[in-house]
Tab-separated table of C-alpha atoms in Angstrom:
chain	number	residue	atom	x	y	z
A	1	UNK	CA	117.365	107.072	85.284
A	2	UNK	CA	121.135	107.770	84.428
A	3	UNK	CA	123.560	104.774	84.485
A	4	UNK	CA	124.457	102.012	82.554
A	5	UNK	CA	121.910	98.833	81.712
A	6	UNK	CA	122.196	95.563	80.385
A	7	UNK	CA	119.873	94.821	78.073
A	8	UNK	CA	116.895	93.851	77.753
A	9	UNK	CA	115.795	96.805	80.230
A	10	UNK	CA	112.853	98.642	81.357
A	11	UNK	CA	113.128	102.063	83.142
A	12	UNK	CA	110.231	104.102	84.022
A	13	UNK	CA	110.711	107.183	86.150
A	14	UNK	CA	108.489	110.420	86.317
A	15	UNK	CA	107.153	111.130	82.827
A	16	UNK	CA	109.665	108.953	81.288
A	17	UNK	CA	109.918	105.324	80.096
A	18	UNK	CA	112.826	103.625	78.407
A	19	UNK	CA	112.479	99.983	77.447
A	20	UNK	CA	114.865	97.817	75.139
A	21	UNK	CA	112.784	94.225	74.396
A	22	UNK	CA	114.449	91.432	72.649
A	23	UNK	CA	112.556	90.191	69.390
A	24	UNK	CA	113.913	87.222	67.814
A	25	UNK	CA	117.711	87.901	68.095
A	26	UNK	CA	117.410	91.818	67.564
A	27	UNK	CA	116.520	94.425	70.126
A	28	UNK	CA	113.560	96.857	69.748
A	29	UNK	CA	114.415	100.321	71.633
A	30	UNK	CA	111.311	102.153	72.864
A	31	UNK	CA	111.220	105.762	74.641
A	32	UNK	CA	108.417	107.790	75.846
A	33	UNK	CA	108.870	111.273	77.197
A	34	UNK	CA	107.481	114.621	76.923
A	35	UNK	CA	104.413	113.534	74.875
A	36	UNK	CA	106.852	112.031	72.064
A	37	UNK	CA	107.605	108.481	71.425
A	38	UNK	CA	110.668	106.869	69.637
A	39	UNK	CA	111.196	103.520	68.606
A	40	UNK	CA	114.465	102.071	66.661
A	41	UNK	CA	115.959	98.664	66.226
A	42	UNK	CA	119.246	97.622	67.357
A	43	UNK	CA	120.756	94.622	65.758
A	44	UNK	CA	123.535	93.847	67.700
A	45	UNK	CA	124.912	90.565	69.343
A	46	UNK	CA	125.876	91.972	72.986
A	47	UNK	CA	125.438	95.573	73.849
A	48	UNK	CA	124.543	97.902	76.764
A	49	UNK	CA	122.514	100.990	77.275
A	50	UNK	CA	123.855	104.085	78.532
A	51	UNK	CA	121.720	106.808	79.613
A	52	UNK	CA	123.434	110.129	80.811
A	53	UNK	CA	122.694	113.864	80.886
A	54	UNK	CA	124.099	115.420	77.733
A	55	UNK	CA	124.851	119.093	76.692
A	56	UNK	CA	121.621	120.755	76.888
A	57	UNK	CA	121.731	122.553	73.372
A	58	UNK	CA	120.160	119.690	71.104
A	59	UNK	CA	116.442	120.467	71.354
A	60	UNK	CA	114.018	121.275	69.898
A	61	UNK	CA	116.505	120.978	66.717
A	62	UNK	CA	120.270	120.951	66.698
A	63	UNK	CA	120.489	124.492	65.633
A	64	UNK	CA	123.169	125.776	68.074
A	65	UNK	CA	125.997	124.684	70.171
A	66	UNK	CA	125.307	127.529	72.684
A	67	UNK	CA	123.190	127.766	76.242
A	68	UNK	CA	121.971	131.189	76.987
A	69	UNK	CA	120.766	131.519	80.883
A	70	UNK	CA	119.038	134.583	81.766
A	71	UNK	CA	118.993	135.408	85.301
A	72	UNK	CA	115.734	135.961	87.047
A	73	UNK	CA	117.461	139.150	88.836
A	74	UNK	CA	120.455	141.035	87.605
A	75	UNK	CA	123.968	140.335	89.350
A	76	UNK	CA	126.234	143.265	90.085
A	77	UNK	CA	129.890	142.367	90.343
A	78	UNK	CA	132.080	144.883	92.152
A	79	UNK	CA	135.327	145.936	90.387
A	80	UNK	CA	138.038	143.211	90.446
A	81	UNK	CA	135.442	141.265	92.465
A	82	UNK	CA	134.983	137.246	92.367
A	83	UNK	CA	131.974	135.414	93.924
A	84	UNK	CA	130.461	131.924	93.334
A	85	UNK	CA	126.706	131.671	92.928
A	86	UNK	CA	124.669	128.765	91.750
A	87	UNK	CA	122.206	128.742	88.566
A	88	UNK	CA	120.268	126.062	87.075
A	89	UNK	CA	120.032	124.742	83.748
A	90	UNK	CA	117.821	122.254	81.635
A	91	UNK	CA	118.711	118.602	81.693
A	92	UNK	CA	118.923	116.840	78.163
A	93	UNK	CA	118.911	113.135	78.136
A	94	UNK	CA	120.988	111.163	75.839
A	95	UNK	CA	120.863	107.419	75.206
A	96	UNK	CA	123.770	105.617	73.880
A	97	UNK	CA	124.499	102.099	72.883
A	98	UNK	CA	127.919	100.492	73.729
A	99	UNK	CA	129.000	97.281	72.288
A	100	UNK	CA	130.252	94.827	74.774
A	101	UNK	CA	131.913	91.284	74.494
A	102	UNK	CA	135.158	90.965	72.521
A	103	UNK	CA	136.356	94.474	71.015
A	104	UNK	CA	133.764	96.279	73.124
A	105	UNK	CA	135.354	99.854	74.532
A	106	UNK	CA	134.557	103.281	75.002
A	107	UNK	CA	135.223	103.948	71.327
A	108	UNK	CA	132.344	102.044	70.246
A	109	UNK	CA	129.613	103.983	71.791
A	110	UNK	CA	126.850	105.549	69.711
A	111	UNK	CA	124.102	107.971	70.358
A	112	UNK	CA	120.560	106.495	69.681
A	113	UNK	CA	118.344	108.932	71.142
A	114	UNK	CA	117.824	112.436	72.963
A	115	UNK	CA	115.158	113.700	74.669
A	116	UNK	CA	114.322	116.446	77.521
A	117	UNK	CA	111.828	116.850	80.006
A	118	UNK	CA	112.795	120.508	80.431
A	119	UNK	CA	110.969	123.107	78.379
A	120	UNK	CA	112.764	123.961	75.151
A	121	UNK	CA	113.018	127.723	73.925
A	122	UNK	CA	115.813	129.281	71.701
A	123	UNK	CA	116.611	132.945	71.982
A	124	UNK	CA	118.986	135.323	69.772
A	125	UNK	CA	122.213	136.613	71.613
A	126	UNK	CA	123.020	139.945	69.649
A	127	UNK	CA	121.563	141.473	66.592
A	128	UNK	CA	119.705	139.367	63.986
A	129	UNK	CA	122.338	140.243	61.227
A	130	UNK	CA	125.653	139.242	63.482
A	131	UNK	CA	124.054	137.634	66.514
A	132	UNK	CA	123.955	133.834	67.443
A	133	UNK	CA	120.969	131.274	68.179
A	134	UNK	CA	121.213	129.994	71.775
A	135	UNK	CA	119.066	127.686	73.629
A	136	UNK	CA	117.471	129.516	76.413
A	137	UNK	CA	116.735	129.106	79.817
A	138	UNK	CA	115.821	131.297	82.704
A	139	UNK	CA	117.461	130.562	86.068
A	140	UNK	CA	117.203	132.156	89.640
A	141	UNK	CA	120.620	132.908	90.873
A	142	UNK	CA	121.105	130.949	94.412
A	143	UNK	CA	123.996	131.685	97.079
A	144	UNK	CA	123.642	127.860	97.862
A	145	UNK	CA	123.163	124.878	95.932
A	146	UNK	CA	119.284	124.680	95.374
A	147	UNK	CA	117.289	121.746	95.203
A	148	UNK	CA	116.070	120.320	91.849
A	149	UNK	CA	114.650	117.328	89.866
A	150	UNK	CA	117.528	115.743	88.242
A	151	UNK	CA	115.586	114.618	85.238
A	152	UNK	CA	114.675	118.116	84.398
A	153	UNK	CA	116.974	120.595	86.094
A	154	UNK	CA	120.941	120.617	86.543
A	155	UNK	CA	122.700	122.725	88.836
A	156	UNK	CA	125.473	124.695	87.854
A	157	UNK	CA	128.145	126.357	90.175
A	158	UNK	CA	129.769	129.229	88.508
A	159	UNK	CA	132.262	131.827	89.569
A	160	UNK	CA	131.954	135.161	88.354
A	161	UNK	CA	134.988	137.557	88.440
A	162	UNK	CA	135.486	140.975	86.997
A	163	UNK	CA	138.822	141.744	85.279
A	164	UNK	CA	137.578	145.455	85.009
A	165	UNK	CA	137.613	148.527	87.087
A	166	UNK	CA	133.988	149.227	87.154
A	167	UNK	CA	131.030	147.574	88.650
A	168	UNK	CA	129.303	145.209	86.233
A	169	UNK	CA	125.660	144.375	85.634
A	170	UNK	CA	125.195	140.872	84.599
A	171	UNK	CA	122.093	139.613	83.175
A	172	UNK	CA	122.803	136.351	81.225
A	173	UNK	CA	125.658	134.095	80.907
A	174	UNK	CA	126.282	132.279	77.551
A	175	UNK	CA	128.060	128.741	77.693
A	176	UNK	CA	129.556	126.844	74.659
A	177	UNK	CA	128.237	123.225	74.617
A	178	UNK	CA	131.680	121.457	73.441
A	179	UNK	CA	133.223	122.760	76.530
A	180	UNK	CA	130.759	121.212	79.051
A	181	UNK	CA	131.791	118.858	81.808
A	182	UNK	CA	128.528	117.142	82.898
A	183	UNK	CA	128.566	115.016	86.073
A	184	UNK	CA	125.623	113.143	87.537
A	185	UNK	CA	124.443	111.284	90.559
A	186	UNK	CA	121.407	110.007	91.796
A	187	UNK	CA	119.787	113.174	92.815
A	188	UNK	CA	122.006	115.639	91.175
A	189	UNK	CA	123.246	116.677	87.300
A	190	UNK	CA	125.776	119.408	87.755
A	191	UNK	CA	128.414	121.674	85.775
A	192	UNK	CA	131.093	123.786	87.043
A	193	UNK	CA	131.587	126.841	85.086
A	194	UNK	CA	133.480	130.210	85.266
A	195	UNK	CA	132.669	133.633	83.820
A	196	UNK	CA	135.038	136.351	83.520
A	197	UNK	CA	134.079	139.834	83.020
A	198	UNK	CA	136.573	141.604	80.403
A	199	UNK	CA	134.601	144.541	79.622
A	200	UNK	CA	131.450	146.581	79.719
A	201	UNK	CA	129.673	144.364	77.213
A	202	UNK	CA	132.165	141.290	76.983
A	203	UNK	CA	132.927	138.259	79.111
A	204	UNK	CA	134.650	134.913	78.792
A	205	UNK	CA	133.241	131.590	79.758
A	206	UNK	CA	134.778	128.092	80.326
A	207	UNK	CA	134.291	124.967	82.248
A	208	UNK	CA	136.202	123.396	85.055
A	209	UNK	CA	136.234	119.464	84.896
A	210	UNK	CA	135.321	118.574	88.293
A	211	UNK	CA	131.782	117.417	90.251
A	212	UNK	CA	130.195	119.869	92.764
A	213	UNK	CA	130.398	117.215	95.034
A	214	UNK	CA	131.811	113.824	95.840
A	215	UNK	CA	130.797	110.672	94.412
A	216	UNK	CA	129.249	111.816	91.020
A	217	UNK	CA	130.029	110.180	87.537
A	218	UNK	CA	131.388	111.882	84.463
A	219	UNK	CA	128.804	111.898	81.747
A	220	UNK	CA	129.655	110.997	78.105
A	221	UNK	CA	130.377	113.837	76.490
A	222	UNK	CA	128.266	113.925	73.124
A	223	UNK	CA	130.436	115.909	71.087
A	224	UNK	CA	133.326	113.723	71.499
A	225	UNK	CA	131.112	110.606	70.682
A	226	UNK	CA	130.201	112.493	67.466
A	227	UNK	CA	134.020	113.158	67.050
A	228	UNK	CA	133.387	116.898	66.461
A	229	UNK	CA	136.523	119.063	66.820
A	230	UNK	CA	136.795	121.577	69.833
A	231	UNK	CA	139.329	124.463	68.869
A	232	UNK	CA	138.957	126.405	71.947
A	233	UNK	CA	138.753	126.242	75.527
A	234	UNK	CA	136.476	129.035	76.187
A	235	UNK	CA	133.760	131.108	74.657
A	236	UNK	CA	133.931	134.940	74.345
A	237	UNK	CA	130.414	136.858	74.907
A	238	UNK	CA	130.726	139.928	72.852
A	239	UNK	CA	127.063	141.119	72.392
A	240	UNK	CA	126.415	142.090	75.860
A	241	UNK	CA	126.168	141.003	79.601
B	1	UNK	CA	178.247	145.828	16.758
B	2	UNK	CA	176.843	142.415	16.621
B	3	UNK	CA	173.499	143.627	18.321
B	4	UNK	CA	173.003	146.037	15.279
B	5	UNK	CA	173.236	143.291	12.889
B	6	UNK	CA	170.279	143.425	10.772
B	7	UNK	CA	168.627	139.666	10.530
B	8	UNK	CA	165.876	140.389	7.788
B	9	UNK	CA	163.944	143.399	6.579
B	10	UNK	CA	164.929	146.168	9.211
B	11	UNK	CA	164.760	143.822	12.393
B	12	UNK	CA	168.214	143.758	14.284
B	13	UNK	CA	169.503	140.902	16.668
B	14	UNK	CA	168.672	143.403	19.448
B	15	UNK	CA	165.182	143.813	18.314
B	16	UNK	CA	165.013	139.810	18.542
B	17	UNK	CA	166.412	139.757	21.878
B	18	UNK	CA	164.073	142.652	23.140
B	19	UNK	CA	160.937	140.608	21.512
B	20	UNK	CA	162.085	137.447	23.303
B	21	UNK	CA	162.716	139.052	26.641
B	22	UNK	CA	159.393	140.730	26.461
B	23	UNK	CA	157.589	137.231	25.635
B	24	UNK	CA	159.822	135.652	28.670
B	25	UNK	CA	158.547	138.762	30.737
B	26	UNK	CA	155.157	137.998	29.900
B	27	UNK	CA	154.883	134.330	30.204
B	28	UNK	CA	156.242	134.640	33.913
B	29	UNK	CA	153.843	137.754	34.355
B	30	UNK	CA	150.973	135.453	33.133
B	31	UNK	CA	151.958	132.648	35.319
B	32	UNK	CA	152.323	134.739	38.577
B	33	UNK	CA	148.885	136.750	37.622
B	34	UNK	CA	147.045	133.318	37.266
B	35	UNK	CA	148.390	131.906	40.590
B	36	UNK	CA	147.813	135.065	42.625
B	37	UNK	CA	144.103	135.061	41.165
B	38	UNK	CA	143.617	131.359	41.950
B	39	UNK	CA	144.900	131.795	45.640
B	40	UNK	CA	142.678	134.955	46.130
B	41	UNK	CA	139.358	133.393	44.782
B	42	UNK	CA	140.178	129.871	45.717
B	43	UNK	CA	137.459	129.770	48.890
B	44	UNK	CA	135.010	131.898	46.612
B	45	UNK	CA	134.986	130.318	43.234
B	46	UNK	CA	134.540	126.637	41.970
B	47	UNK	CA	137.422	124.769	40.746
B	48	UNK	CA	136.586	124.638	37.120
B	49	UNK	CA	135.228	128.504	36.865
B	50	UNK	CA	138.820	129.196	38.490
B	51	UNK	CA	140.500	127.306	36.060
B	52	UNK	CA	138.629	129.223	33.305
B	53	UNK	CA	139.361	132.831	34.819
B	54	UNK	CA	143.188	131.913	35.239
B	55	UNK	CA	143.235	130.698	31.677
B	56	UNK	CA	141.598	133.769	30.617
B	57	UNK	CA	143.885	135.897	32.277
B	58	UNK	CA	146.739	133.789	31.337
B	59	UNK	CA	146.086	133.940	27.624
B	60	UNK	CA	145.123	137.622	27.778
B	61	UNK	CA	148.327	138.687	29.137
B	62	UNK	CA	150.124	136.467	26.445
B	63	UNK	CA	148.054	137.802	23.660
B	64	UNK	CA	148.829	141.563	24.771
B	65	UNK	CA	152.756	140.675	24.821
B	66	UNK	CA	152.571	139.136	21.509
B	67	UNK	CA	150.840	141.940	19.845
B	68	UNK	CA	153.265	144.586	21.618
B	69	UNK	CA	156.299	142.628	20.001
B	70	UNK	CA	155.036	142.496	16.368
B	71	UNK	CA	156.491	146.120	15.544
B	72	UNK	CA	159.943	144.895	16.662
B	73	UNK	CA	159.682	141.990	14.658
B	74	UNK	CA	158.877	143.904	11.398
B	75	UNK	CA	155.119	143.355	11.374
B	76	UNK	CA	152.861	146.484	10.960
B	77	UNK	CA	149.913	146.646	13.125
B	78	UNK	CA	148.169	149.422	11.144
B	79	UNK	CA	146.370	146.903	8.666
B	80	UNK	CA	145.861	144.292	11.902
B	81	UNK	CA	144.386	146.982	13.767
B	82	UNK	CA	142.103	148.152	11.420
B	83	UNK	CA	141.048	144.170	10.672
B	84	UNK	CA	140.995	143.821	14.533
B	85	UNK	CA	139.052	147.025	15.089
B	86	UNK	CA	136.145	145.835	13.026
B	87	UNK	CA	136.388	142.363	14.201
B	88	UNK	CA	135.923	143.494	17.635
B	89	UNK	CA	133.060	145.690	16.990
B	90	UNK	CA	131.466	142.704	15.670
B	91	UNK	CA	132.266	140.565	18.227
B	92	UNK	CA	131.522	143.295	20.707
B	93	UNK	CA	128.241	143.653	19.582
B	94	UNK	CA	127.406	140.154	19.380
B	95	UNK	CA	128.958	139.049	22.519
B	96	UNK	CA	128.093	142.148	24.879
B	97	UNK	CA	125.652	140.080	26.916
B	98	UNK	CA	128.131	137.158	27.208
B	99	UNK	CA	130.777	139.762	28.205
B	100	UNK	CA	128.293	141.356	30.841
B	101	UNK	CA	127.358	137.994	32.386
B	102	UNK	CA	130.924	136.927	32.581
B	103	UNK	CA	132.011	140.333	34.135
B	104	UNK	CA	128.855	140.129	36.545
B	105	UNK	CA	129.811	136.388	37.509
B	106	UNK	CA	133.390	137.193	38.404
B	107	UNK	CA	131.999	140.301	40.545
B	108	UNK	CA	129.304	138.107	42.180
B	109	UNK	CA	131.597	135.464	42.842
B	110	UNK	CA	134.140	137.770	45.026
B	111	UNK	CA	131.048	139.760	46.571
B	112	UNK	CA	129.057	136.522	47.321
B	113	UNK	CA	125.360	137.955	48.028
B	114	UNK	CA	124.019	134.472	47.668
B	115	UNK	CA	125.610	130.981	48.583
B	116	UNK	CA	124.674	127.684	47.560
B	117	UNK	CA	121.647	126.375	49.423
B	118	UNK	CA	120.263	129.517	50.491
B	119	UNK	CA	116.641	130.508	50.010
B	120	UNK	CA	116.685	133.671	47.953
B	121	UNK	CA	114.320	136.170	45.568
B	122	UNK	CA	116.059	137.113	42.236
B	123	UNK	CA	114.112	139.225	39.894
B	124	UNK	CA	110.818	137.643	40.645
B	125	UNK	CA	112.367	134.185	40.946
B	126	UNK	CA	112.291	132.331	44.451
B	127	UNK	CA	113.670	129.166	45.748
B	128	UNK	CA	116.849	127.731	46.576
B	129	UNK	CA	120.304	128.410	45.076
B	130	UNK	CA	121.585	125.346	43.262
B	131	UNK	CA	124.813	126.502	41.548
B	132	UNK	CA	126.683	129.814	41.177
B	133	UNK	CA	128.572	129.586	37.654
B	134	UNK	CA	130.733	131.920	35.565
B	135	UNK	CA	127.819	133.159	33.458
B	136	UNK	CA	124.824	132.342	35.504
B	137	UNK	CA	123.052	131.269	38.580
B	138	UNK	CA	120.889	128.113	38.993
B	139	UNK	CA	117.745	128.423	41.366
B	140	UNK	CA	115.454	125.339	42.176
B	141	UNK	CA	112.135	126.894	42.830
B	142	UNK	CA	109.901	125.882	45.934
B	143	UNK	CA	107.894	123.910	43.408
B	144	UNK	CA	110.896	122.058	42.069
B	145	UNK	CA	111.513	123.868	38.866
B	146	UNK	CA	115.270	124.692	37.419
B	147	UNK	CA	115.585	128.584	36.673
B	148	UNK	CA	118.687	129.658	35.124
B	149	UNK	CA	119.487	133.290	36.130
B	150	UNK	CA	121.918	134.929	33.838
B	151	UNK	CA	124.739	136.681	36.213
B	152	UNK	CA	124.031	140.206	34.423
B	153	UNK	CA	120.388	139.928	36.063
B	154	UNK	CA	121.530	138.648	39.168
B	155	UNK	CA	123.971	141.724	39.444
B	156	UNK	CA	121.661	144.307	38.696
B	157	UNK	CA	118.435	143.153	40.267
B	158	UNK	CA	117.396	143.411	44.012
B	159	UNK	CA	118.645	140.049	45.592
B	160	UNK	CA	116.437	139.182	48.679
B	161	UNK	CA	118.250	136.576	50.905
B	162	UNK	CA	115.972	135.001	53.235
B	163	UNK	CA	118.694	133.001	55.421
B	164	UNK	CA	121.677	135.813	55.169
B	165	UNK	CA	120.649	136.725	58.804
B	166	UNK	CA	120.597	134.473	61.606
B	167	UNK	CA	117.350	135.545	62.569
B	168	UNK	CA	114.042	136.568	60.848
B	169	UNK	CA	110.650	137.837	61.532
B	170	UNK	CA	107.349	136.768	60.334
B	171	UNK	CA	103.839	138.313	60.640
B	172	UNK	CA	100.266	137.032	60.981
B	173	UNK	CA	97.104	139.106	61.115
B	174	UNK	CA	94.669	137.307	63.685
B	175	UNK	CA	90.953	138.787	63.461
B	176	UNK	CA	88.795	138.389	66.346
B	177	UNK	CA	85.117	139.570	67.000
B	178	UNK	CA	84.433	142.956	68.221
B	179	UNK	CA	82.757	141.634	70.903
B	180	UNK	CA	85.682	139.754	72.221
B	181	UNK	CA	88.134	140.815	74.755
B	182	UNK	CA	91.212	141.837	72.885
B	183	UNK	CA	93.494	142.060	75.856
B	184	UNK	CA	92.690	138.440	76.772
B	185	UNK	CA	92.939	137.438	73.100
B	186	UNK	CA	96.846	139.053	73.224
B	187	UNK	CA	97.370	137.373	76.396
B	188	UNK	CA	96.461	134.161	75.320
B	189	UNK	CA	98.185	134.630	71.825
B	190	UNK	CA	101.578	135.390	73.669
B	191	UNK	CA	101.207	132.370	75.862
B	192	UNK	CA	101.054	130.225	72.568
B	193	UNK	CA	103.995	131.631	71.238
B	194	UNK	CA	106.062	131.414	74.326
B	195	UNK	CA	105.351	127.820	74.474
B	196	UNK	CA	106.480	127.325	71.200
B	197	UNK	CA	110.152	126.448	70.950
B	198	UNK	CA	111.139	127.734	67.488
B	199	UNK	CA	109.642	131.581	68.509
B	200	UNK	CA	112.656	133.360	69.685
B	201	UNK	CA	112.626	134.651	73.489
B	202	UNK	CA	114.605	137.476	72.204
B	203	UNK	CA	113.585	139.513	70.112
B	204	UNK	CA	110.481	139.209	71.989
B	205	UNK	CA	107.157	138.512	70.005
B	206	UNK	CA	104.643	141.399	69.842
B	207	UNK	CA	101.083	141.063	69.686
B	208	UNK	CA	98.719	144.308	69.588
B	209	UNK	CA	95.572	145.360	68.028
B	210	UNK	CA	96.641	146.760	64.690
B	211	UNK	CA	93.627	148.041	63.007
B	212	UNK	CA	89.756	147.945	63.272
B	213	UNK	CA	88.588	145.921	60.070
B	214	UNK	CA	84.938	145.720	58.582
B	215	UNK	CA	84.334	142.293	59.903
B	216	UNK	CA	87.009	141.847	63.088
B	217	UNK	CA	89.206	143.592	65.265
B	218	UNK	CA	92.600	142.485	63.840
B	219	UNK	CA	95.541	141.753	66.032
B	220	UNK	CA	99.308	141.758	64.651
B	221	UNK	CA	101.245	138.840	65.568
B	222	UNK	CA	105.081	139.716	65.075
B	223	UNK	CA	107.392	136.325	65.765
B	224	UNK	CA	111.193	135.963	65.376
B	225	UNK	CA	112.688	132.698	64.669
B	226	UNK	CA	115.974	131.273	63.354
B	227	UNK	CA	116.133	132.240	59.508
B	228	UNK	CA	116.475	128.295	58.713
B	229	UNK	CA	113.283	127.385	60.484
B	230	UNK	CA	111.152	130.228	59.726
B	231	UNK	CA	108.790	128.268	57.323
B	232	UNK	CA	108.499	125.415	59.836
B	233	UNK	CA	107.440	127.718	62.540
B	234	UNK	CA	105.232	129.744	60.314
B	235	UNK	CA	103.349	126.551	59.055
B	236	UNK	CA	102.736	125.460	62.844
B	237	UNK	CA	102.149	128.273	65.093
B	238	UNK	CA	99.157	130.087	63.229
B	239	UNK	CA	97.005	126.675	64.208
B	240	UNK	CA	98.089	126.541	67.609
B	241	UNK	CA	97.070	130.261	67.721
B	242	UNK	CA	93.900	129.876	66.435
B	243	UNK	CA	93.222	126.650	68.841
B	244	UNK	CA	94.347	128.872	71.846
B	245	UNK	CA	92.230	131.453	71.486
B	246	UNK	CA	89.305	129.325	70.627
B	247	UNK	CA	90.013	127.373	73.545
B	248	UNK	CA	89.721	130.688	75.509
B	249	UNK	CA	86.368	131.437	73.978
B	250	UNK	CA	87.231	133.867	71.720
B	251	UNK	CA	86.356	133.609	67.900
B	252	UNK	CA	87.961	134.278	64.421
B	253	UNK	CA	84.502	135.829	62.656
B	254	UNK	CA	83.565	135.153	59.295
B	255	UNK	CA	82.912	138.227	56.827
B	256	UNK	CA	79.629	139.901	58.072
B	257	UNK	CA	77.402	142.682	57.603
B	258	UNK	CA	74.851	144.200	60.052
B	259	UNK	CA	71.619	145.222	58.333
B	260	UNK	CA	69.540	147.858	59.483
B	261	UNK	CA	65.924	148.165	58.762
B	262	UNK	CA	64.796	151.658	58.508
B	263	UNK	CA	61.110	150.906	59.183
B	264	UNK	CA	62.064	148.877	62.134
B	265	UNK	CA	63.694	152.013	63.780
B	266	UNK	CA	65.535	149.865	66.601
B	267	UNK	CA	69.073	149.357	65.746
B	268	UNK	CA	70.562	145.597	66.317
B	269	UNK	CA	72.842	145.027	69.275
B	270	UNK	CA	76.566	144.477	67.864
B	271	UNK	CA	77.255	142.571	71.132
B	272	UNK	CA	74.630	140.175	70.885
B	273	UNK	CA	76.142	136.467	71.544
């Protein structure tokens, strides 16, 4: 499903159908996925369709830039310890149109659609008066890379380290979408992250701009396409681990 | 000495120089004070209101300085004070509400309990804040009515801000028949809520038997949602719950009465299907 397509195009795979058909010089974009149908006209002479995984925080509504992954089982981290484990995360699909022909370049990419085949849920991180709304996901903690359906779930390689002198129990991690670096291949969608425990109830999360295995392609960054400023390089979890 | 030379009446050159110095200092003080107020309130108050406040402060300082130098210039203030006192009394009575609204407006602009676009309830008026001015706050009710609320009322009444916090809870009461399995109804309702994206995972929703009513067993349903989406969630979730429990064979009963006839002796069975 992920990749670049010259239009007209017809992509159907596991519960999702994307079609772009030509009608008298105009292109009709049609998408069916997750029980939803979307149609849009594309008025362009020459363009290409890009289907990429994007930062999974846009559904059900664009209410948050944060993804909270809750661990099925708590993780105990030794003092000053560092370990790498694997989590899953929900995949959201972004559909972009890219102008080709004369003057076509990466700067001419525009997002036209977004959807997900994964479950959608929101949660609150912190208290109702000063907390933050996050996209919610429950994940197992795996010592090695788990198998996933890349249309629904991605794999996150996360290095959890502790900067404290005490054992730390971690039940969740909160990640910021503007910092995410997604990579994809035919069989896998991935991110590489790190979580540094800085206190009893605080930690910092950040991303590494690398795929988890060779041969993966970097995904279009939605926040860059939308020209949204990213002011910091890490997110600080302040409302508990 | 030249400074003691009388210019007119008993006013000396020294008096004139002191008066000029005071007025010059007042001009500087008024300017500095206006700039400080503008800088402090720039992010909290609109431009036109800020200019008005700065202008009031500027002219207030100038007027005070002018009145204070009048004795130095040979003018008696006693008559002025009497006239001013009477005038002040009249203006005070007539303008007390305006003054109260103005002062309330300034405090509200600093305190900012409400912001433009937020859903609020002020003294029985509910709606969206359209504008916050120096004398009044404009609210657009849910029916689209324009309501101007004087800031004195905004300041003294309780303000309910429905979106000041990131999350809020809404509640339903769902009645089921006495013959239905309440535990199953709770399980089904929780599953429907869990499947609903706008119902927050944490704080966790709660469903429990709240009371045994005249016509039904009443379940309380508590759901947390993002404050900006609460109405959207509230609109859609109740019907989903109803459809969910009905699909599980549980009914929401109509109001009903059980009638026992004394001469028939045998009571009717409440568990009849």
